[in-house]
Coordinates of C-alpha atoms (C1' of nucleotides) in Angstrom, one line a residue:
Chain W
X1 CA -0.2 0.2 0.2
X2 CA 0.8 3.8 -0.8
X3 CA 1.3 5.9 1.5
X4 CA -0.1 8.9 0.6
X5 CA 1.1 12.5 -0.2
X6 CA 0.9 14.9 2.3
X7 CA 1.3 18.8 1.4
X8 CA 4.1 20.6 2.8
X9 CA 1.9 23.3 4.3
X10 CA 0.1 20.5 5.8
X11 CA 3.2 19.1 7.3
X12 CA 4.6 22.6 7.7
X13 CA 1.2 23.4 10.7
X14 CA 2.0 20.7 12.6
X15 CA 4.1 22.1 14.5
X16 CA 3.3 24.7 15.5
X17 CA -0.5 22.6 17.2
X18 CA 2.1 20.6 18.3
X19 CA 3.9 23.2 20.3
X20 CA 0.4 24.9 21.5
X21 CA -0.8 21.9 23.0
X22 CA 1.8 21.8 25.0
X23 CA 1.4 25.2 26.3
X24 CA -2.2 24.3 26.8
X25 CA -1.0 21.4 28.8
X26 CA 1.4 23.2 30.9
X27 CA -1.3 25.3 32.0
X28 CA -3.0 22.3 33.0
X29 CA -6.3 21.4 30.5
X30 CA -6.9 18.1 29.2
X31 CA -8.6 18.3 26.6
X32 CA -9.2 21.3 23.8
X33 CA -11.8 21.6 20.2
X34 CA -10.7 23.0 16.8
X35 CA -11.6 26.3 17.6
X36 CA -9.7 27.0 20.6
X37 CA -7.1 26.0 19.3
X38 CA -7.0 27.4 16.2
X39 CA -7.7 30.7 17.9
X40 CA -4.7 29.8 19.8
X41 CA -2.4 30.3 16.3
X42 CA -4.5 32.0 14.4
X43 CA -5.9 30.1 12.2
X44 CA -9.5 29.0 11.4
X45 CA -11.0 25.8 13.4
X46 CA -11.4 24.0 9.8
X47 CA -7.9 23.7 8.4
X48 CA -6.9 22.3 11.6
X49 CA -9.7 20.1 11.6
X50 CA -9.0 19.3 7.8
X51 CA -5.3 19.1 8.1
X52 CA -5.0 16.3 11.1
X53 CA -8.4 14.5 9.4
X54 CA -5.0 13.6 6.5
X55 CA -3.3 11.9 9.4
X56 CA -6.3 9.5 11.5
X57 CA -10.0 10.4 14.1
X58 CA -7.9 11.5 16.1
X59 CA -11.1 14.1 17.7
X60 CA -14.4 12.9 19.3
X61 CA -17.9 15.2 18.6
X62 CA -19.9 17.2 21.7
X63 CA -16.2 17.3 23.0
X64 CA -13.2 17.9 20.8
X65 CA -9.6 16.5 20.7
X66 CA -7.8 14.6 24.4
X67 CA -4.7 16.5 24.9
X68 CA -1.9 14.3 25.9
X69 CA -3.1 11.9 23.1
X70 CA -2.8 14.2 20.0
X71 CA 0.1 15.8 21.2
X72 CA 1.7 11.5 21.5
X73 CA -0.4 11.6 18.1
X74 CA 1.2 14.5 16.3
X75 CA 5.1 13.4 18.2
X76 CA 4.4 9.8 16.2
X77 CA 3.7 11.6 12.9
X78 CA 6.5 14.3 12.6
X79 CA 8.8 11.0 13.9
X80 CA 9.3 13.4 16.7
X81 CA 9.0 11.0 19.8
X82 CA 12.7 9.8 19.2
X83 CA 15.5 12.2 20.0
X84 CA 17.2 12.8 16.6
X85 CA 20.8 14.2 16.5
X86 CA 22.1 16.8 15.2
X87 CA 25.6 18.4 14.2
X88 CA 25.8 22.8 14.3
X89 CA 28.6 24.3 11.2
X90 CA 30.5 27.3 12.2
X91 CA 30.8 28.5 16.1
X92 CA 30.4 31.9 15.5
X93 CA 27.5 33.9 17.9
X94 CA 24.7 32.6 15.9
X95 CA 26.3 29.0 16.1
X96 CA 27.5 29.4 19.7
X97 CA 23.5 30.5 20.8
X98 CA 22.3 27.1 18.9
X99 CA 24.9 25.2 20.6
X100 CA 24.0 25.9 24.1
X101 CA 20.5 26.3 23.4
X102 CA 18.1 24.5 26.2
X103 CA 14.7 25.1 24.0
X104 CA 16.3 21.1 21.5
X105 CA 15.5 18.4 24.9
X106 CA 12.5 18.2 25.1
X107 CA 11.9 18.3 21.0
X108 CA 13.2 16.1 20.0
X109 CA 16.2 16.9 19.5
X110 CA 20.0 16.5 20.7
X111 CA 23.1 18.6 20.1
X112 CA 25.6 16.2 18.9
X113 CA 28.5 17.8 17.7
X114 CA 29.9 20.9 16.5
X115 CA 32.4 22.2 13.8
X116 CA 34.2 25.5 13.0
X117 CA 37.4 25.9 10.7
X118 CA 38.6 28.8 12.8
X119 CA 42.2 26.5 14.3
X120 CA 41.5 29.8 17.3
X121 CA 38.6 27.4 18.4
X122 CA 39.0 24.1 17.2
X123 CA 39.8 21.8 19.8
X124 CA 38.1 24.8 22.2
X125 CA 35.0 23.6 24.6
X126 CA 31.3 25.8 23.3
X127 CA 28.9 24.4 25.1
X128 CA 29.2 20.8 26.2
X129 CA 31.4 20.5 22.7
X130 CA 34.7 20.4 21.7
X131 CA 34.7 22.2 18.8
X132 CA 35.7 19.8 15.0
X133 CA 37.7 20.9 12.2
X134 CA 35.2 21.6 9.5
X135 CA 37.2 19.4 6.8
X136 CA 36.5 16.2 9.3
X137 CA 32.5 16.7 8.5
X138 CA 32.2 14.0 6.3
X139 CA 33.7 11.5 9.1
X140 CA 32.7 12.5 12.1
X141 CA 28.5 12.4 10.9
X142 CA 29.3 9.8 8.6
X143 CA 30.9 7.7 11.6
X144 CA 27.4 8.7 13.4
X145 CA 24.8 8.5 11.1
X146 CA 24.0 12.1 12.0
X147 CA 21.0 13.2 9.9
X148 CA 20.1 16.9 10.8
X149 CA 22.1 20.0 10.7
X150 CA 22.2 23.7 11.4
X151 CA 24.0 25.9 9.3
X152 CA 26.0 29.1 11.2
X153 CA 28.8 29.5 8.9
X154 CA 29.9 32.5 6.6
X155 CA 27.8 33.3 3.4
X156 CA 31.1 32.5 1.4
X157 CA 31.4 29.3 3.0
X158 CA 27.8 28.2 2.6
X159 CA 27.6 26.4 -0.4
X160 CA 30.6 24.3 0.0
X161 CA 29.2 23.3 3.9
X162 CA 26.9 22.9 2.5
X163 CA 28.3 19.4 -0.3
X164 CA 30.1 18.5 2.5
X165 CA 27.0 17.8 4.3
X166 CA 25.6 16.5 2.1
X167 CA 28.2 13.4 1.2
X168 CA 28.3 13.1 4.4
X169 CA 24.3 11.3 4.2
X170 CA 22.2 14.7 6.4
X171 CA 19.2 14.8 4.5
X172 CA 17.7 17.7 6.2
X173 CA 19.5 21.7 7.6
X174 CA 18.6 24.1 8.8
X175 CA 20.4 27.5 7.6
X176 CA 20.8 30.5 9.0
X177 CA 23.1 31.8 6.1
X178 CA 21.5 34.8 4.4
X179 CA 21.8 31.7 0.5
X180 CA 19.9 29.8 -0.9
X181 CA 21.4 27.0 -1.3
X182 CA 21.2 23.9 -3.7
X183 CA 20.5 20.8 -2.5
X184 CA 19.7 17.8 -4.3
X185 CA 16.4 16.1 -4.3
X186 CA 16.0 14.2 -0.3
X187 CA 18.3 16.8 1.3
X188 CA 15.3 19.7 3.1
X189 CA 16.8 22.5 3.9
X190 CA 14.8 25.2 6.1
X191 CA 15.5 28.8 6.1
X192 CA 16.2 30.9 8.6
X193 CA 17.9 34.4 8.0
X194 CA 16.5 36.5 9.6
X195 CA 16.5 39.7 7.4
X196 CA 14.8 37.9 5.2
X197 CA 12.4 38.3 7.9
X198 CA 12.4 41.3 8.5
X199 CA 12.1 42.3 5.1
X200 CA 9.3 40.8 5.2
X201 CA 7.5 42.8 7.0
X202 CA 9.1 46.2 6.2
X203 CA 6.5 46.2 3.0
X204 CA 4.1 46.2 5.3
X205 CA 5.1 49.3 7.7
X206 CA 4.6 53.0 6.8
Chain Q
X1 CA -6.4 55.5 -5.9
X2 CA -6.2 52.8 -4.4
X3 CA -2.8 50.7 -3.9
X4 CA -3.4 47.4 -5.5
X5 CA -3.5 44.3 -2.2
X6 CA -0.7 42.3 -3.3
X7 CA -1.0 38.5 -1.6
X8 CA 1.2 38.2 0.9
X9 CA 2.9 35.2 -0.3
X10 CA 4.5 37.1 -3.0
X11 CA 6.0 39.5 -1.0
X12 CA 7.5 36.9 1.0
X13 CA 9.5 35.9 -1.5
X14 CA 10.8 39.6 -2.8
X15 CA 13.5 38.9 -0.2
X16 CA 15.2 35.9 -1.2
X17 CA 15.0 37.9 -4.9
X18 CA 16.5 40.2 -3.7
X19 CA 19.1 37.9 -1.6
X20 CA 20.5 36.2 -4.9
X21 CA 20.6 39.2 -7.2
X22 CA 23.0 40.5 -4.2
X23 CA 24.9 37.8 -4.8
X24 CA 24.5 37.4 -7.8
X25 CA 26.1 41.0 -8.4
X26 CA 29.5 40.7 -5.6
X27 CA 29.9 37.2 -8.9
X28 CA 30.3 40.7 -10.8
X29 CA 27.5 39.4 -12.9
X30 CA 24.8 43.0 -14.5
X31 CA 22.3 41.3 -16.4
X32 CA 19.4 37.6 -15.7
X33 CA 16.8 36.5 -16.9
X34 CA 13.8 34.9 -14.8
X35 CA 15.5 31.3 -15.5
X36 CA 18.3 31.9 -13.9
X37 CA 17.2 33.7 -11.6
X38 CA 14.6 30.8 -10.5
X39 CA 17.4 28.6 -10.8
X40 CA 19.1 30.5 -7.8
X41 CA 16.4 30.4 -6.0
X42 CA 14.3 26.7 -6.1
X43 CA 11.1 29.1 -8.3
X44 CA 10.1 28.5 -11.1
X45 CA 10.8 31.3 -13.8
X46 CA 7.4 32.1 -14.3
X47 CA 6.6 32.4 -11.5
X48 CA 9.5 34.9 -10.2
X49 CA 8.4 37.1 -13.4
X50 CA 4.0 37.0 -12.3
X51 CA 5.7 38.3 -9.1
X52 CA 7.1 41.5 -10.1
X53 CA 4.5 42.4 -12.6
X54 CA 3.0 42.7 -9.2
X55 CA 4.9 45.6 -9.0
X56 CA 5.8 47.6 -13.1
X57 CA 8.4 46.4 -15.8
X58 CA 11.5 45.6 -14.6
X59 CA 13.2 43.4 -17.6
X60 CA 13.5 43.8 -21.8
X61 CA 12.6 41.4 -23.9
X62 CA 15.8 39.5 -25.2
X63 CA 17.8 39.7 -22.3
X64 CA 16.4 40.2 -19.0
X65 CA 16.9 42.2 -16.3
X66 CA 19.4 44.9 -14.6
X67 CA 21.2 43.4 -11.7
X68 CA 21.5 47.0 -10.0
X69 CA 18.3 48.1 -11.6
X70 CA 16.1 45.3 -10.0
X71 CA 18.3 44.9 -6.5
X72 CA 17.0 49.0 -6.0
X73 CA 13.5 48.5 -7.6
X74 CA 13.1 45.4 -4.8
X75 CA 14.9 47.4 -2.1
X76 CA 12.3 50.0 -2.6
X77 CA 9.2 48.3 -2.4
X78 CA 10.3 47.1 0.7
X79 CA 11.1 49.6 1.7
X80 CA 14.9 49.1 3.1
X81 CA 16.7 51.8 1.2
X82 CA 15.8 53.6 4.7
X83 CA 17.3 52.3 7.8
X84 CA 14.9 50.3 10.1
X85 CA 16.6 50.5 14.4
X86 CA 15.9 47.1 15.9
X87 CA 15.1 46.8 19.4
X88 CA 15.8 43.4 20.8
X89 CA 14.3 41.8 24.4
X90 CA 16.0 39.4 25.7
X91 CA 19.5 38.4 26.5
X92 CA 20.3 34.8 26.6
X93 CA 22.2 33.4 24.0
X94 CA 20.4 33.5 21.5
X95 CA 19.3 37.6 22.2
X96 CA 23.4 38.4 22.9
X97 CA 23.9 36.9 18.6
X98 CA 21.5 39.2 17.3
X99 CA 22.6 41.9 18.9
X100 CA 26.3 41.0 17.1
X101 CA 24.7 40.1 14.2
X102 CA 27.0 41.5 11.0
X103 CA 24.3 41.2 9.0
X104 CA 22.2 43.1 9.4
X105 CA 23.9 46.4 8.4
X106 CA 23.9 46.6 4.3
X107 CA 20.8 44.4 4.9
X108 CA 18.7 47.7 5.9
X109 CA 18.0 47.3 9.9
X110 CA 20.9 48.2 12.9
X111 CA 20.4 47.1 15.6
X112 CA 19.2 50.4 18.3
X113 CA 18.3 48.9 22.3
X114 CA 18.5 46.1 24.0
X115 CA 16.8 44.7 26.9
X116 CA 16.8 42.2 29.2
X117 CA 15.4 42.2 33.0
X118 CA 18.0 40.2 35.0
X119 CA 19.4 42.7 36.9
X120 CA 22.6 41.5 36.8
X121 CA 22.5 41.5 33.1
X122 CA 21.2 45.1 33.3
X123 CA 24.0 48.4 32.8
X124 CA 26.0 45.7 31.6
X125 CA 27.2 46.0 27.4
X126 CA 26.3 43.8 24.7
X127 CA 28.2 44.3 21.7
X128 CA 28.0 48.6 21.7
X129 CA 25.0 48.3 23.8
X130 CA 24.3 49.0 27.7
X131 CA 21.5 46.5 27.9
X132 CA 17.5 48.6 29.7
X133 CA 15.7 46.6 32.1
X134 CA 13.1 45.1 30.1
X135 CA 10.0 47.3 32.8
X136 CA 11.5 50.0 30.9
X137 CA 11.0 49.0 27.6
X138 CA 7.5 51.2 26.7
X139 CA 9.3 54.6 27.2
X140 CA 12.4 53.9 25.8
X141 CA 10.9 52.2 22.4
X142 CA 7.9 54.6 22.4
X143 CA 10.1 57.9 22.1
X144 CA 12.6 56.2 19.5
X145 CA 10.2 56.1 17.2
X146 CA 11.4 51.9 16.9
X147 CA 9.0 50.2 15.2
X148 CA 10.7 46.6 14.8
X149 CA 11.7 44.4 17.7
X150 CA 13.8 40.1 17.7
X151 CA 11.9 38.9 20.9
X152 CA 14.7 36.7 22.2
X153 CA 13.0 36.1 25.6
X154 CA 11.8 33.1 27.1
X155 CA 8.3 31.7 25.7
X156 CA 6.2 32.1 29.8
X157 CA 7.7 35.6 29.2
X158 CA 7.1 36.4 25.2
X159 CA 3.1 37.3 25.6
X160 CA 3.6 40.1 28.6
X161 CA 7.0 41.5 26.5
X162 CA 4.8 41.9 23.2
X163 CA 1.7 43.2 24.7
X164 CA 4.3 45.7 26.3
X165 CA 6.4 46.3 22.6
X166 CA 2.6 46.6 20.8
X167 CA 1.3 49.3 23.7
X168 CA 5.6 50.9 22.0
X169 CA 3.9 51.2 19.1
X170 CA 6.5 48.1 17.6
X171 CA 4.9 47.0 14.1
X172 CA 6.3 43.6 13.5
X173 CA 8.0 41.2 15.6
X174 CA 10.1 38.9 14.7
X175 CA 10.0 36.0 16.9
X176 CA 12.3 33.2 18.7
X177 CA 10.1 32.4 21.6
X178 CA 8.7 29.2 21.0
X179 CA 5.0 30.0 21.1
X180 CA 2.1 31.6 19.4
X181 CA 2.5 35.5 20.1
X182 CA -1.9 36.7 20.4
X183 CA -1.2 40.2 18.8
X184 CA -3.3 43.0 17.6
X185 CA -4.4 43.7 13.7
X186 CA -1.7 45.7 11.9
X187 CA 0.9 44.3 13.7
X188 CA 2.7 41.4 11.5
X189 CA 5.0 38.7 13.7
X190 CA 7.8 36.8 11.5
X191 CA 8.5 32.9 13.8
X192 CA 12.1 31.4 13.7
X193 CA 11.9 28.8 16.5
X194 CA 14.3 26.2 15.8
X195 CA 13.3 23.8 16.5
X196 CA 9.8 24.2 14.8
X197 CA 12.4 24.2 11.8
X198 CA 13.9 21.5 12.1
X199 CA 10.1 19.3 13.2
X200 CA 9.5 20.8 9.9
X201 CA 11.7 17.9 7.9
X202 CA 11.6 15.3 10.1
X203 CA 8.2 14.6 9.8
X204 CA 10.6 13.2 6.1
X205 CA 13.3 11.1 7.4
X206 CA 13.1 8.0 8.2
Chain T
dT1 C1' -32.0 14.8 25.9
dA2 C1' -29.8 18.9 24.5
dG3 C1' -25.9 21.2 23.1
dA4 C1' -21.4 20.6 20.9
dT5 C1' -18.1 19.1 18.6
dT6 C1' -16.5 16.4 14.2
dG7 C1' -14.7 14.8 10.1
dT8 C1' -15.6 15.0 5.5
dT9 C1' -17.9 17.1 1.4
dA10 C1' -19.0 20.6 -2.0
dA11 C1' -18.0 25.1 -3.1
dT12 C1' -15.4 29.3 -2.8
dC13 C1' -11.0 31.2 -4.1
dG14 C1' -6.6 31.5 -4.6
dA15 C1' -1.8 30.0 -6.7
dT16 C1' 1.1 28.2 -10.5
dT17 C1' 1.8 26.9 -14.3
dA18 C1' 1.7 26.6 -19.2
dA19 C1' 2.0 29.7 -23.6
dC20 C1' 2.6 33.3 -26.8
dA21 C1' 2.0 38.2 -28.7
dA22 C1' 5.4 41.6 -28.4
dT23 C1' 9.2 43.0 -28.5
dC24 C1' 14.5 44.0 -27.3
Chain O
dT1 C1' 17.1 39.6 -39.1
dA2 C1' 17.0 35.5 -35.1
dG3 C1' 17.4 34.4 -31.0
dA4 C1' 16.3 35.7 -26.2
dT5 C1' 12.9 37.3 -22.9
dT6 C1' 9.7 40.3 -21.5
dG7 C1' 4.4 40.5 -19.3
dT8 C1' 0.2 38.2 -19.3
dT9 C1' -3.5 35.5 -20.4
dA10 C1' -6.2 31.9 -20.0
dA11 C1' -6.0 27.3 -18.4
dT12 C1' -4.8 24.0 -14.3
dC13 C1' -4.1 22.7 -10.4
dG14 C1' -4.5 23.4 -5.2
dA15 C1' -5.5 24.4 -0.8
dT16 C1' -9.3 27.3 1.8
dT17 C1' -13.7 27.3 4.2
dA18 C1' -18.7 27.0 4.4
dA19 C1' -21.5 24.0 5.9
dC20 C1' -23.9 19.9 8.2
dA21 C1' -24.4 14.4 9.7
dA22 C1' -23.0 11.9 12.4
dT23 C1' -22.2 12.0 17.7
dC24 C1' -20.5 11.8 21.5

DNA sequence: TAGATTGTTAATCGATTAACAATC
DNA sequence: TAGATTGTTAATCGATTAACAATC
């Protein structure tokens, strides 16, 4: 049986739902409705029901969704019930911040190794990690089986490092470098360039 | 005459085009085509032409687009020919990194003030800035006329700080906190939670 | 039971693509 | 001129919304 193809735009909303559900759970709530969840995340109730219905029937008429159950289901769908090891490349301020970020541990991720090409940084400590030489990326990542990387190198180095990551078997890159990356089919990139984020809003300002 | 309403999804692609054009310019190229630009950013040539045509006629049949000219036009459309002052709230690792980020200066932004609520940090120096007390946000931002803020506080403080920013007249928030924010109409938010970025890709991994 | 809310269908709305006359 | 590429139109494709029977 062929697994049904879910539109990427639907998949991309699931982490938002999950984050809001965990927030509700932390507040002590036990159940919610598509109406309430939608108001929280700024998405219509109909769309939330439609999105979730792609993956199964998680609610009950009249009462809505059990929060703990829906959290479990979403974590399974997103494959974050396991813990994913991640590599961080580039130990500037941004890479440094991500290497020490406390927000990954309960959301499915763990930084496992960090890299830089600056001899002054290689061998030094960042957070709990010893900085490895960028030229060793392929060997180190390949043998560790890491599939996720966060890219925090300057724009001029980003494509070259990306090529190394792809060679090493990385399948998903969180890109902080201000450049569009070229990757083969089967490798995913999410872009988090802060300037792009700001430039998407200035259009609407006076 | 009423200004035509441009879909947000089109506006959100313009900064991507601009970034790629500046990269081409740095490589010494003088002109490009929708074909070439599309290949660079992973968007179809037809879509790029359609997007640009919302704002004017910037190309020439047969030869394509003058890169310097198109850069100018996009900067004007996005209103980033001026420099926007930005406030950074929360001097953890992430706020610290953004306060010192070198990538804003040639893309329309300048960090102007930074805040934290930790007495141990208030009055201290981060990058070129003296850390101000978060409780002074409204007065400080209001009198400075700042319209943009980057939010790097913990999830538990994010909505409260957002309310202060809105009161202070901030119209656009780049949110690094892992929570959906509630803002009134006329205030924009871009979300850059790193865990969400990763969770949008794990679905596709084995 | 009565009220609430789901999952789903059909209708609507919006975005993308294909194609091509215009023209550099 | 011949080849290339734009801006735009119409066709296609996909996503969102409205509505409601089912049912808790």
